[in-house]
Amino acid sequence: MKSINNNYHNEIIVRVPLHVYGLWFPSINEDPLYTGSLGAGINLSIYLEARLEKENSKPRILLNDRDVLKNHVEFLCRKYSLCNSIRAYSPIGLGTGFGVSAACLIAYSIISSIAQNKNITLERATWPAHVAEVYYKTGLGDVISEFYGGAEIRTKPGPPGIGSIEHILLKKNYEIIAVVLEGKEPTPIMLSRIKPEYYEKNKKLLEKLLNSPSLENFFELAHEFTRGLFSYDEVTQLLNRIKNKTISYYRKKQALLILPEPEWIHDIIENFESLGLRVFKTKISHVGVEIVYSP
């Protein structure tokens, strides 16, 4: 395990990749550290960046100048004495399916641990973030996924250092198009409407992915799984003119990820921009969480 460098924290910047599930099913334990989700997803080269807000003593997370996740912060302050303030920026907001709440809480937990000179490993510094996500049902596997990066398969529930993941070995540096669809759906509401028996389907799909771990296979299996959870009518209409220019795609909440035919990337982006939607040309982030220390 890596340990946190506490010697230089005059300026700490934490970068966390945003993450989109494609397959998941909950694995619940009485201990939140052993609770999580098994499944798969991809981390994107779209990052949340955060730093310590020294001029404000009130514990909070300012995301794009908005005070967010107030209950989570109060919980972390009360339970773990992580009572700092951070300022974060993300090009994509909360409630859209890109794992932004986990990214905020990872940054908050790590920055607070460094600012308070805690002598712990980097993995353990993320445990409060994972517990808060589990407690408030805002995510079960995003913390460990974003921590390690890549196109991941979660094989054991829990945060970094307890849970386990494997990575899909990618054949090339794939380009991905990420689209933010209109609307929002908080994760607790999404989870509440999924029936337990539906997750049985995911177990079979996850086994297929483990038997043939490729990005193309992941997209196809994610598409099959999420079709029963989210409306694809809107997506079908949006892709009407360009579907033959894509290899595959899937939707999670308001996150639409497209694996494009490389020669048609510009056309696909132009199509979504003409419809007034936010679109990002991105790649898979293999880095995971990064900490930048300034002297």
PDB file of C-alpha atoms in Angstrom:
ATOM      1  CA  MET A   1       0.000   0.000   0.000  1.00  0.00           C
ATOM      2  CA  LYS A   2       1.083   3.553  -0.649  1.00  0.00           C
ATOM      3  CA  SER A   3       1.479   5.972   2.244  1.00  0.00           C
ATOM      4  CA  ILE A   4       0.479   9.626   2.169  1.00  0.00           C
ATOM      5  CA  ASN A   5       3.254  12.211   1.965  1.00  0.00           C
ATOM      6  CA  ASN A   6       2.488  14.615   4.806  1.00  0.00           C
ATOM      7  CA  ASN A   7       5.602  16.760   4.396  1.00  0.00           C
ATOM      8  CA  TYR A   8       4.270  19.117   1.717  1.00  0.00           C
ATOM      9  CA  HIS A   9       0.702  20.236   2.088  1.00  0.00           C
ATOM     10  CA  ASN A  10       0.947  24.000   1.555  1.00  0.00           C
ATOM     11  CA  GLU A  11      -0.901  23.310  -1.672  1.00  0.00           C
ATOM     12  CA  ILE A  12      -2.489  19.923  -2.309  1.00  0.00           C
ATOM     13  CA  ILE A  13      -4.354  19.137  -5.502  1.00  0.00           C
ATOM     14  CA  VAL A  14      -6.214  15.846  -5.822  1.00  0.00           C
ATOM     15  CA  ARG A  15      -7.351  14.664  -9.267  1.00  0.00           C
ATOM     16  CA  VAL A  16      -9.972  11.935  -9.533  1.00  0.00           C
ATOM     17  CA  PRO A  17     -11.212  10.409 -12.810  1.00  0.00           C
ATOM     18  CA  LEU A  18     -14.955  10.258 -13.340  1.00  0.00           C
ATOM     19  CA  HIS A  19     -16.388   6.759 -13.582  1.00  0.00           C
ATOM     20  CA  VAL A  20     -19.409   5.200 -15.269  1.00  0.00           C
ATOM     21  CA  TYR A  21     -20.770   1.799 -14.256  1.00  0.00           C
ATOM     22  CA  GLY A  22     -21.863  -0.610 -16.944  1.00  0.00           C
ATOM     23  CA  LEU A  23     -22.548  -3.694 -14.816  1.00  0.00           C
ATOM     24  CA  TRP A  24     -23.265  -3.846 -11.096  1.00  0.00           C
ATOM     25  CA  PHE A  25     -25.052  -5.636  -8.305  1.00  0.00           C
ATOM     26  CA  PRO A  26     -24.880  -4.823  -4.586  1.00  0.00           C
ATOM     27  CA  SER A  27     -22.990  -6.958  -2.099  1.00  0.00           C
ATOM     28  CA  ILE A  28     -24.229  -5.939   1.346  1.00  0.00           C
ATOM     29  CA  ASN A  29     -22.480  -6.631   4.652  1.00  0.00           C
ATOM     30  CA  GLU A  30     -23.167  -5.417   8.196  1.00  0.00           C
ATOM     31  CA  ASP A  31     -19.768  -3.724   8.040  1.00  0.00           C
ATOM     32  CA  PRO A  32     -19.808  -0.940   5.404  1.00  0.00           C
ATOM     33  CA  LEU A  33     -16.115  -1.554   4.728  1.00  0.00           C
ATOM     34  CA  TYR A  34     -17.080  -4.961   3.348  1.00  0.00           C
ATOM     35  CA  THR A  35     -20.107  -3.645   1.484  1.00  0.00           C
ATOM     36  CA  GLY A  36     -19.849  -2.652  -2.155  1.00  0.00           C
ATOM     37  CA  SER A  37     -20.828  -3.781  -5.605  1.00  0.00           C
ATOM     38  CA  LEU A  38     -19.504  -6.376  -7.995  1.00  0.00           C
ATOM     39  CA  GLY A  39     -19.521  -5.435 -11.633  1.00  0.00           C
ATOM     40  CA  ALA A  40     -17.594  -3.401 -14.169  1.00  0.00           C
ATOM     41  CA  GLY A  41     -17.151   0.134 -15.446  1.00  0.00           C
ATOM     42  CA  ILE A  42     -14.722   2.534 -17.050  1.00  0.00           C
ATOM     43  CA  ASN A  43     -12.827   5.529 -15.731  1.00  0.00           C
ATOM     44  CA  LEU A  44     -12.671   8.472 -18.101  1.00  0.00           C
ATOM     45  CA  SER A  45      -9.985  11.071 -18.706  1.00  0.00           C
ATOM     46  CA  ILE A  46     -12.467  13.622 -17.371  1.00  0.00           C
ATOM     47  CA  TYR A  47     -11.355  14.706 -13.936  1.00  0.00           C
ATOM     48  CA  LEU A  48     -12.563  16.327 -10.767  1.00  0.00           C
ATOM     49  CA  GLU A  49      -9.838  18.494  -9.239  1.00  0.00           C
ATOM     50  CA  ALA A  50      -9.911  19.643  -5.625  1.00  0.00           C
ATOM     51  CA  ARG A  51      -7.755  21.551  -3.172  1.00  0.00           C
ATOM     52  CA  LEU A  52      -7.851  22.595   0.466  1.00  0.00           C
ATOM     53  CA  GLU A  53      -9.831  25.756   1.106  1.00  0.00           C
ATOM     54  CA  LYS A  54      -7.681  27.357   3.798  1.00  0.00           C
ATOM     55  CA  GLU A  55      -9.604  30.585   4.233  1.00  0.00           C
ATOM     56  CA  ASN A  56     -12.782  28.819   5.362  1.00  0.00           C
ATOM     57  CA  SER A  57     -12.933  26.862   8.610  1.00  0.00           C
ATOM     58  CA  LYS A  58     -16.445  25.485   8.045  1.00  0.00           C
ATOM     59  CA  PRO A  59     -16.376  21.820   6.938  1.00  0.00           C
ATOM     60  CA  ARG A  60     -17.759  21.676   3.418  1.00  0.00           C
ATOM     61  CA  ILE A  61     -17.302  20.607  -0.179  1.00  0.00           C
ATOM     62  CA  LEU A  62     -17.639  23.440  -2.667  1.00  0.00           C
ATOM     63  CA  LEU A  63     -18.211  21.877  -6.077  1.00  0.00           C
ATOM     64  CA  ASN A  64     -18.254  24.413  -8.889  1.00  0.00           C
ATOM     65  CA  ASP A  65     -18.984  27.074  -6.217  1.00  0.00           C
ATOM     66  CA  ARG A  66     -21.953  25.128  -4.796  1.00  0.00           C
ATOM     67  CA  ASP A  67     -22.024  23.703  -1.269  1.00  0.00           C
ATOM     68  CA  VAL A  68     -22.797  20.014  -1.889  1.00  0.00           C
ATOM     69  CA  LEU A  69     -23.045  16.679  -0.072  1.00  0.00           C
ATOM     70  CA  LYS A  70     -23.703  18.431   3.235  1.00  0.00           C
ATOM     71  CA  ASN A  71     -24.923  15.286   5.007  1.00  0.00           C
ATOM     72  CA  HIS A  72     -21.863  13.360   3.865  1.00  0.00           C
ATOM     73  CA  VAL A  73     -19.513  16.075   5.130  1.00  0.00           C
ATOM     74  CA  GLU A  74     -21.278  16.270   8.499  1.00  0.00           C
ATOM     75  CA  PHE A  75     -21.012  12.469   8.747  1.00  0.00           C
ATOM     76  CA  LEU A  76     -17.283  12.483   7.937  1.00  0.00           C
ATOM     77  CA  CYS A  77     -16.649  15.276  10.422  1.00  0.00           C
ATOM     78  CA  ARG A  78     -18.605  13.566  13.194  1.00  0.00           C
ATOM     79  CA  LYS A  79     -17.420   9.980  12.649  1.00  0.00           C
ATOM     80  CA  TYR A  80     -13.843  10.481  11.428  1.00  0.00           C
ATOM     81  CA  SER A  81     -12.999  14.032  12.601  1.00  0.00           C
ATOM     82  CA  LEU A  82     -12.439  15.024   8.969  1.00  0.00           C
ATOM     83  CA  CYS A  83     -13.641  18.593   9.357  1.00  0.00           C
ATOM     84  CA  ASN A  84     -11.901  20.511   6.612  1.00  0.00           C
ATOM     85  CA  SER A  85     -13.136  22.509   3.644  1.00  0.00           C
ATOM     86  CA  ILE A  86     -12.264  21.794   0.024  1.00  0.00           C
ATOM     87  CA  ARG A  87     -12.974  23.552  -3.242  1.00  0.00           C
ATOM     88  CA  ALA A  88     -13.533  21.261  -6.220  1.00  0.00           C
ATOM     89  CA  TYR A  89     -14.198  21.648  -9.929  1.00  0.00           C
ATOM     90  CA  SER A  90     -15.736  19.086 -12.248  1.00  0.00           C
ATOM     91  CA  PRO A  91     -16.905  19.614 -15.843  1.00  0.00           C
ATOM     92  CA  ILE A  92     -19.844  17.298 -15.046  1.00  0.00           C
ATOM     93  CA  GLY A  93     -22.133  17.707 -12.045  1.00  0.00           C
ATOM     94  CA  LEU A  94     -23.789  15.456  -9.486  1.00  0.00           C
ATOM     95  CA  GLY A  95     -26.670  13.109 -10.227  1.00  0.00           C
ATOM     96  CA  THR A  96     -25.772  12.321 -13.824  1.00  0.00           C
ATOM     97  CA  GLY A  97     -24.139   8.889 -13.516  1.00  0.00           C
ATOM     98  CA  PHE A  98     -20.469   9.875 -13.715  1.00  0.00           C
ATOM     99  CA  GLY A  99     -19.479   9.049 -10.112  1.00  0.00           C
ATOM    100  CA  VAL A 100     -19.044  12.687  -9.102  1.00  0.00           C
ATOM    101  CA  SER A 101     -20.144  12.198  -5.482  1.00  0.00           C
ATOM    102  CA  ALA A 102     -17.462   9.545  -4.957  1.00  0.00           C
ATOM    103  CA  ALA A 103     -14.855  11.784  -6.602  1.00  0.00           C
ATOM    104  CA  CYS A 104     -15.787  14.640  -4.244  1.00  0.00           C
ATOM    105  CA  LEU A 105     -15.615  12.407  -1.180  1.00  0.00           C
ATOM    106  CA  ILE A 106     -12.321  10.786  -2.196  1.00  0.00           C
ATOM    107  CA  ALA A 107     -10.782  14.235  -2.587  1.00  0.00           C
ATOM    108  CA  TYR A 108     -12.283  15.427   0.698  1.00  0.00           C
ATOM    109  CA  SER A 109     -11.040  12.390   2.647  1.00  0.00           C
ATOM    110  CA  ILE A 110      -7.521  12.477   1.211  1.00  0.00           C
ATOM    111  CA  ILE A 111      -7.050  16.240   1.508  1.00  0.00           C
ATOM    112  CA  SER A 112      -8.415  16.272   5.062  1.00  0.00           C
ATOM    113  CA  SER A 113      -6.161  13.368   6.053  1.00  0.00           C
ATOM    114  CA  ILE A 114      -3.094  15.161   4.700  1.00  0.00           C
ATOM    115  CA  ALA A 115      -4.062  18.501   6.235  1.00  0.00           C
ATOM    116  CA  GLN A 116      -4.481  16.810   9.613  1.00  0.00           C
ATOM    117  CA  ASN A 117      -1.143  14.969   9.311  1.00  0.00           C
ATOM    118  CA  LYS A 118      -2.680  11.532   9.623  1.00  0.00           C
ATOM    119  CA  ASN A 119      -0.111   8.746   9.310  1.00  0.00           C
ATOM    120  CA  ILE A 120      -2.076   6.283   7.213  1.00  0.00           C
ATOM    121  CA  THR A 121      -1.837   4.665   3.818  1.00  0.00           C
ATOM    122  CA  LEU A 122      -3.401   6.320   0.809  1.00  0.00           C
ATOM    123  CA  GLU A 123      -5.811   3.405   0.493  1.00  0.00           C
ATOM    124  CA  ARG A 124      -7.041   3.805   4.077  1.00  0.00           C
ATOM    125  CA  ALA A 125      -7.484   7.533   3.521  1.00  0.00           C
ATOM    126  CA  THR A 126     -10.308   6.663   1.112  1.00  0.00           C
ATOM    127  CA  TRP A 127     -12.179   4.413   3.535  1.00  0.00           C
ATOM    128  CA  PRO A 128     -14.270   7.237   5.062  1.00  0.00           C
ATOM    129  CA  ALA A 129     -15.346   8.237   1.539  1.00  0.00           C
ATOM    130  CA  HIS A 130     -16.487   4.679   0.802  1.00  0.00           C
ATOM    131  CA  VAL A 131     -18.355   4.386   4.113  1.00  0.00           C
ATOM    132  CA  ALA A 132     -20.146   7.701   3.511  1.00  0.00           C
ATOM    133  CA  GLU A 133     -21.161   6.583   0.009  1.00  0.00           C
ATOM    134  CA  VAL A 134     -22.548   3.326   1.407  1.00  0.00           C
ATOM    135  CA  TYR A 135     -24.309   5.027   4.332  1.00  0.00           C
ATOM    136  CA  TYR A 136     -26.123   7.527   2.112  1.00  0.00           C
ATOM    137  CA  LYS A 137     -26.589   5.054  -0.781  1.00  0.00           C
ATOM    138  CA  THR A 138     -24.915   7.355  -3.279  1.00  0.00           C
ATOM    139  CA  GLY A 139     -22.541   4.679  -4.556  1.00  0.00           C
ATOM    140  CA  LEU A 140     -21.183   1.251  -3.718  1.00  0.00           C
ATOM    141  CA  GLY A 141     -18.229   0.742  -6.043  1.00  0.00           C
ATOM    142  CA  ASP A 142     -17.160   4.130  -7.372  1.00  0.00           C
ATOM    143  CA  VAL A 143     -14.523   4.797  -4.700  1.00  0.00           C
ATOM    144  CA  ILE A 144     -12.412   1.718  -5.432  1.00  0.00           C
ATOM    145  CA  SER A 145     -12.999   2.085  -9.181  1.00  0.00           C
ATOM    146  CA  GLU A 146     -11.888   5.713  -9.348  1.00  0.00           C
ATOM    147  CA  PHE A 147      -8.964   5.053  -7.033  1.00  0.00           C
ATOM    148  CA  TYR A 148      -7.374   2.503  -9.370  1.00  0.00           C
ATOM    149  CA  GLY A 149      -8.582   3.821 -12.739  1.00  0.00           C
ATOM    150  CA  GLY A 150      -8.763   1.876 -15.996  1.00  0.00           C
ATOM    151  CA  ALA A 151     -11.517  -0.331 -17.372  1.00  0.00           C
ATOM    152  CA  GLU A 152     -12.185  -2.273 -14.211  1.00  0.00           C
ATOM    153  CA  ILE A 153     -13.966  -5.428 -13.136  1.00  0.00           C
ATOM    154  CA  ARG A 154     -14.841  -5.378  -9.442  1.00  0.00           C
ATOM    155  CA  THR A 155     -14.406  -8.907  -8.058  1.00  0.00           C
ATOM    156  CA  LYS A 156     -14.563  -8.261  -4.295  1.00  0.00           C
ATOM    157  CA  PRO A 157     -16.607  -5.533  -2.556  1.00  0.00           C
ATOM    158  CA  GLY A 158     -15.107  -2.793  -0.421  1.00  0.00           C
ATOM    159  CA  PRO A 159     -12.798   0.217  -0.661  1.00  0.00           C
ATOM    160  CA  PRO A 160      -9.147   0.186  -1.801  1.00  0.00           C
ATOM    161  CA  GLY A 161      -7.145  -2.187   0.380  1.00  0.00           C
ATOM    162  CA  ILE A 162     -10.170  -4.373   1.123  1.00  0.00           C
ATOM    163  CA  GLY A 163     -12.019  -4.784  -2.161  1.00  0.00           C
ATOM    164  CA  SER A 164     -10.401  -6.183  -5.286  1.00  0.00           C
ATOM    165  CA  ILE A 165     -10.534  -5.317  -8.958  1.00  0.00           C
ATOM    166  CA  GLU A 166      -9.082  -6.671 -12.185  1.00  0.00           C
ATOM    167  CA  HIS A 167      -8.439  -4.579 -15.268  1.00  0.00           C
ATOM    168  CA  ILE A 168      -9.404  -5.276 -18.855  1.00  0.00           C
ATOM    169  CA  LEU A 169      -6.242  -5.445 -20.954  1.00  0.00           C
ATOM    170  CA  LEU A 170      -6.889  -2.935 -23.719  1.00  0.00           C
ATOM    171  CA  LYS A 171      -5.681  -3.607 -27.246  1.00  0.00           C
ATOM    172  CA  LYS A 172      -5.242   0.074 -28.079  1.00  0.00           C
ATOM    173  CA  ASN A 173      -5.780   3.590 -26.761  1.00  0.00           C
ATOM    174  CA  TYR A 174      -9.527   3.708 -27.365  1.00  0.00           C
ATOM    175  CA  GLU A 175     -11.349   6.985 -27.828  1.00  0.00           C
ATOM    176  CA  ILE A 176     -14.735   7.295 -26.174  1.00  0.00           C
ATOM    177  CA  ILE A 177     -17.482   9.858 -26.567  1.00  0.00           C
ATOM    178  CA  ALA A 178     -19.293  10.816 -23.362  1.00  0.00           C
ATOM    179  CA  VAL A 179     -22.621  12.619 -23.608  1.00  0.00           C
ATOM    180  CA  VAL A 180     -24.522  14.202 -20.711  1.00  0.00           C
ATOM    181  CA  LEU A 181     -28.219  13.661 -21.329  1.00  0.00           C
ATOM    182  CA  GLU A 182     -30.818  16.007 -19.908  1.00  0.00           C
ATOM    183  CA  GLY A 183     -32.284  15.416 -16.447  1.00  0.00           C
ATOM    184  CA  LYS A 184     -31.012  13.935 -13.184  1.00  0.00           C
ATOM    185  CA  GLU A 185     -31.706  10.867 -11.079  1.00  0.00           C
ATOM    186  CA  PRO A 186     -30.175  10.601  -7.595  1.00  0.00           C
ATOM    187  CA  THR A 187     -28.528   7.226  -6.986  1.00  0.00           C
ATOM    188  CA  PRO A 188     -30.739   6.289  -3.980  1.00  0.00           C
ATOM    189  CA  ILE A 189     -33.826   6.655  -6.190  1.00  0.00           C
ATOM    190  CA  MET A 190     -32.226   4.630  -8.978  1.00  0.00           C
ATOM    191  CA  LEU A 191     -31.267   1.819  -6.592  1.00  0.00           C
ATOM    192  CA  SER A 192     -34.710   1.762  -4.977  1.00  0.00           C
ATOM    193  CA  ARG A 193     -36.468   0.960  -8.257  1.00  0.00           C
ATOM    194  CA  ILE A 194     -34.209  -1.962  -9.237  1.00  0.00           C
ATOM    195  CA  LYS A 195     -35.671  -5.309  -8.167  1.00  0.00           C
ATOM    196  CA  PRO A 196     -33.252  -7.819  -6.586  1.00  0.00           C
ATOM    197  CA  GLU A 197     -34.058 -10.481  -9.177  1.00  0.00           C
ATOM    198  CA  TYR A 198     -32.839  -8.169 -11.947  1.00  0.00           C
ATOM    199  CA  TYR A 199     -29.339  -8.323 -10.500  1.00  0.00           C
ATOM    200  CA  GLU A 200     -29.239 -12.055 -11.226  1.00  0.00           C
ATOM    201  CA  LYS A 201     -28.936 -11.094 -14.893  1.00  0.00           C
ATOM    202  CA  ASN A 202     -25.876  -9.028 -14.070  1.00  0.00           C
ATOM    203  CA  LYS A 203     -24.116 -11.983 -12.450  1.00  0.00           C
ATOM    204  CA  LYS A 204     -24.363 -13.948 -15.694  1.00  0.00           C
ATOM    205  CA  LEU A 205     -23.178 -10.985 -17.760  1.00  0.00           C
ATOM    206  CA  LEU A 206     -20.257 -10.392 -15.414  1.00  0.00           C
ATOM    207  CA  GLU A 207     -19.218 -14.019 -15.812  1.00  0.00           C
ATOM    208  CA  LYS A 208     -19.278 -13.546 -19.590  1.00  0.00           C
ATOM    209  CA  LEU A 209     -17.049 -10.488 -19.272  1.00  0.00           C
ATOM    210  CA  LEU A 210     -14.555 -12.308 -17.055  1.00  0.00           C
ATOM    211  CA  ASN A 211     -14.425 -15.128 -19.607  1.00  0.00           C
ATOM    212  CA  SER A 212     -13.836 -12.687 -22.475  1.00  0.00           C
ATOM    213  CA  PRO A 213     -12.521  -9.384 -21.060  1.00  0.00           C
ATOM    214  CA  SER A 214     -12.417  -6.856 -23.886  1.00  0.00           C
ATOM    215  CA  LEU A 215     -13.692  -3.294 -24.088  1.00  0.00           C
ATOM    216  CA  GLU A 216     -15.982  -4.183 -26.991  1.00  0.00           C
ATOM    217  CA  ASN A 217     -17.498  -7.039 -24.997  1.00  0.00           C
ATOM    218  CA  PHE A 218     -17.914  -4.789 -21.961  1.00  0.00           C
ATOM    219  CA  PHE A 219     -19.878  -2.231 -23.994  1.00  0.00           C
ATOM    220  CA  GLU A 220     -22.158  -4.916 -25.451  1.00  0.00           C
ATOM    221  CA  LEU A 221     -22.850  -6.480 -22.044  1.00  0.00           C
ATOM    222  CA  ALA A 222     -23.353  -3.076 -20.409  1.00  0.00           C
ATOM    223  CA  HIS A 223     -25.846  -2.200 -23.152  1.00  0.00           C
ATOM    224  CA  GLU A 224     -27.746  -5.434 -22.517  1.00  0.00           C
ATOM    225  CA  PHE A 225     -27.829  -4.891 -18.743  1.00  0.00           C
ATOM    226  CA  THR A 226     -28.802  -1.223 -18.724  1.00  0.00           C
ATOM    227  CA  ARG A 227     -31.573  -1.531 -21.330  1.00  0.00           C
ATOM    228  CA  GLY A 228     -33.794  -2.895 -18.570  1.00  0.00           C
ATOM    229  CA  LEU A 229     -32.978  -0.031 -16.199  1.00  0.00           C
ATOM    230  CA  PHE A 230     -33.010   3.158 -18.261  1.00  0.00           C
ATOM    231  CA  SER A 231     -35.064   4.406 -21.182  1.00  0.00           C
ATOM    232  CA  TYR A 232     -33.287   3.880 -24.484  1.00  0.00           C
ATOM    233  CA  ASP A 233     -36.049   5.525 -26.529  1.00  0.00           C
ATOM    234  CA  GLU A 234     -34.372   8.918 -26.241  1.00  0.00           C
ATOM    235  CA  VAL A 235     -30.970   7.417 -27.021  1.00  0.00           C
ATOM    236  CA  THR A 236     -32.333   5.654 -30.110  1.00  0.00           C
ATOM    237  CA  GLN A 237     -33.686   8.951 -31.426  1.00  0.00           C
ATOM    238  CA  LEU A 238     -30.433  10.778 -30.687  1.00  0.00           C
ATOM    239  CA  LEU A 239     -28.433   8.103 -32.503  1.00  0.00           C
ATOM    240  CA  ASN A 240     -30.849   7.811 -35.412  1.00  0.00           C
ATOM    241  CA  ARG A 241     -28.566   9.493 -37.956  1.00  0.00           C
ATOM    242  CA  ILE A 242     -25.267   8.115 -36.688  1.00  0.00           C
ATOM    243  CA  LYS A 243     -25.889   4.637 -35.265  1.00  0.00           C
ATOM    244  CA  ASN A 244     -23.938   2.984 -38.089  1.00  0.00           C
ATOM    245  CA  LYS A 245     -20.959   5.146 -37.105  1.00  0.00           C
ATOM    246  CA  THR A 246     -20.721   3.585 -33.648  1.00  0.00           C
ATOM    247  CA  ILE A 247     -19.321   0.251 -32.505  1.00  0.00           C
ATOM    248  CA  SER A 248     -21.424   0.124 -29.355  1.00  0.00           C
ATOM    249  CA  TYR A 249     -22.888   2.304 -26.624  1.00  0.00           C
ATOM    250  CA  TYR A 250     -24.632   2.160 -23.263  1.00  0.00           C
ATOM    251  CA  ARG A 251     -26.459   4.426 -20.863  1.00  0.00           C
ATOM    252  CA  LYS A 252     -26.214   4.793 -17.078  1.00  0.00           C
ATOM    253  CA  LYS A 253     -28.603   7.449 -15.742  1.00  0.00           C
ATOM    254  CA  GLN A 254     -27.758  10.614 -17.750  1.00  0.00           C
ATOM    255  CA  ALA A 255     -24.371   9.274 -18.850  1.00  0.00           C
ATOM    256  CA  LEU A 256     -24.277   8.015 -22.430  1.00  0.00           C
ATOM    257  CA  LEU A 257     -20.977   6.427 -23.434  1.00  0.00           C
ATOM    258  CA  ILE A 258     -20.250   5.654 -27.071  1.00  0.00           C
ATOM    259  CA  LEU A 259     -17.483   3.515 -28.512  1.00  0.00           C
ATOM    260  CA  PRO A 260     -17.191   5.158 -31.943  1.00  0.00           C
ATOM    261  CA  GLU A 261     -15.827   4.076 -35.263  1.00  0.00           C
ATOM    262  CA  PRO A 262     -12.611   6.165 -35.213  1.00  0.00           C
ATOM    263  CA  GLU A 263     -13.174   7.797 -38.607  1.00  0.00           C
ATOM    264  CA  TRP A 264     -16.602   9.083 -37.524  1.00  0.00           C
ATOM    265  CA  ILE A 265     -15.724  10.688 -34.186  1.00  0.00           C
ATOM    266  CA  HIS A 266     -16.079  14.239 -35.488  1.00  0.00           C
ATOM    267  CA  ASP A 267     -19.483  13.504 -37.056  1.00  0.00           C
ATOM    268  CA  ILE A 268     -20.806  11.936 -33.854  1.00  0.00           C
ATOM    269  CA  ILE A 269     -19.664  14.858 -31.716  1.00  0.00           C
ATOM    270  CA  GLU A 270     -21.120  17.351 -34.179  1.00  0.00           C
ATOM    271  CA  ASN A 271     -24.447  15.498 -34.089  1.00  0.00           C
ATOM    272  CA  PHE A 272     -24.801  15.813 -30.313  1.00  0.00           C
ATOM    273  CA  GLU A 273     -23.545  19.388 -30.194  1.00  0.00           C
ATOM    274  CA  SER A 274     -26.157  20.364 -32.791  1.00  0.00           C
ATOM    275  CA  LEU A 275     -28.784  19.003 -30.396  1.00  0.00           C
ATOM    276  CA  GLY A 276     -27.526  21.237 -27.590  1.00  0.00           C
ATOM    277  CA  LEU A 277     -26.084  18.427 -25.485  1.00  0.00           C
ATOM    278  CA  ARG A 278     -22.774  18.474 -23.648  1.00  0.00           C
ATOM    279  CA  VAL A 279     -20.345  16.068 -25.254  1.00  0.00           C
ATOM    280  CA  PHE A 280     -16.761  15.084 -24.444  1.00  0.00           C
ATOM    281  CA  LYS A 281     -14.181  13.282 -26.554  1.00  0.00           C
ATOM    282  CA  THR A 282     -12.201  11.334 -24.001  1.00  0.00           C
ATOM    283  CA  LYS A 283     -10.184   8.193 -23.331  1.00  0.00           C
ATOM    284  CA  ILE A 284      -9.879   5.694 -20.517  1.00  0.00           C
ATOM    285  CA  SER A 285      -7.909   7.015 -17.562  1.00  0.00           C
ATOM    286  CA  HIS A 286      -5.354   4.447 -16.416  1.00  0.00           C
ATOM    287  CA  VAL A 287      -3.969   6.669 -13.671  1.00  0.00           C
ATOM    288  CA  GLY A 288      -6.650   6.607 -10.997  1.00  0.00           C
ATOM    289  CA  VAL A 289      -6.367   9.077  -8.130  1.00  0.00           C
ATOM    290  CA  GLU A 290      -3.452  11.520  -8.371  1.00  0.00           C
ATOM    291  CA  ILE A 291      -2.062  13.813  -5.680  1.00  0.00           C
ATOM    292  CA  VAL A 292       0.034  16.822  -6.646  1.00  0.00           C
ATOM    293  CA  TYR A 293       2.124  18.446  -3.915  1.00  0.00           C
ATOM    294  CA  SER A 294       3.623  21.898  -4.384  1.00  0.00           C
ATOM    295  CA  PRO A 295       6.766  22.912  -2.432  1.00  0.00           C
TER     296      PRO A 295
END
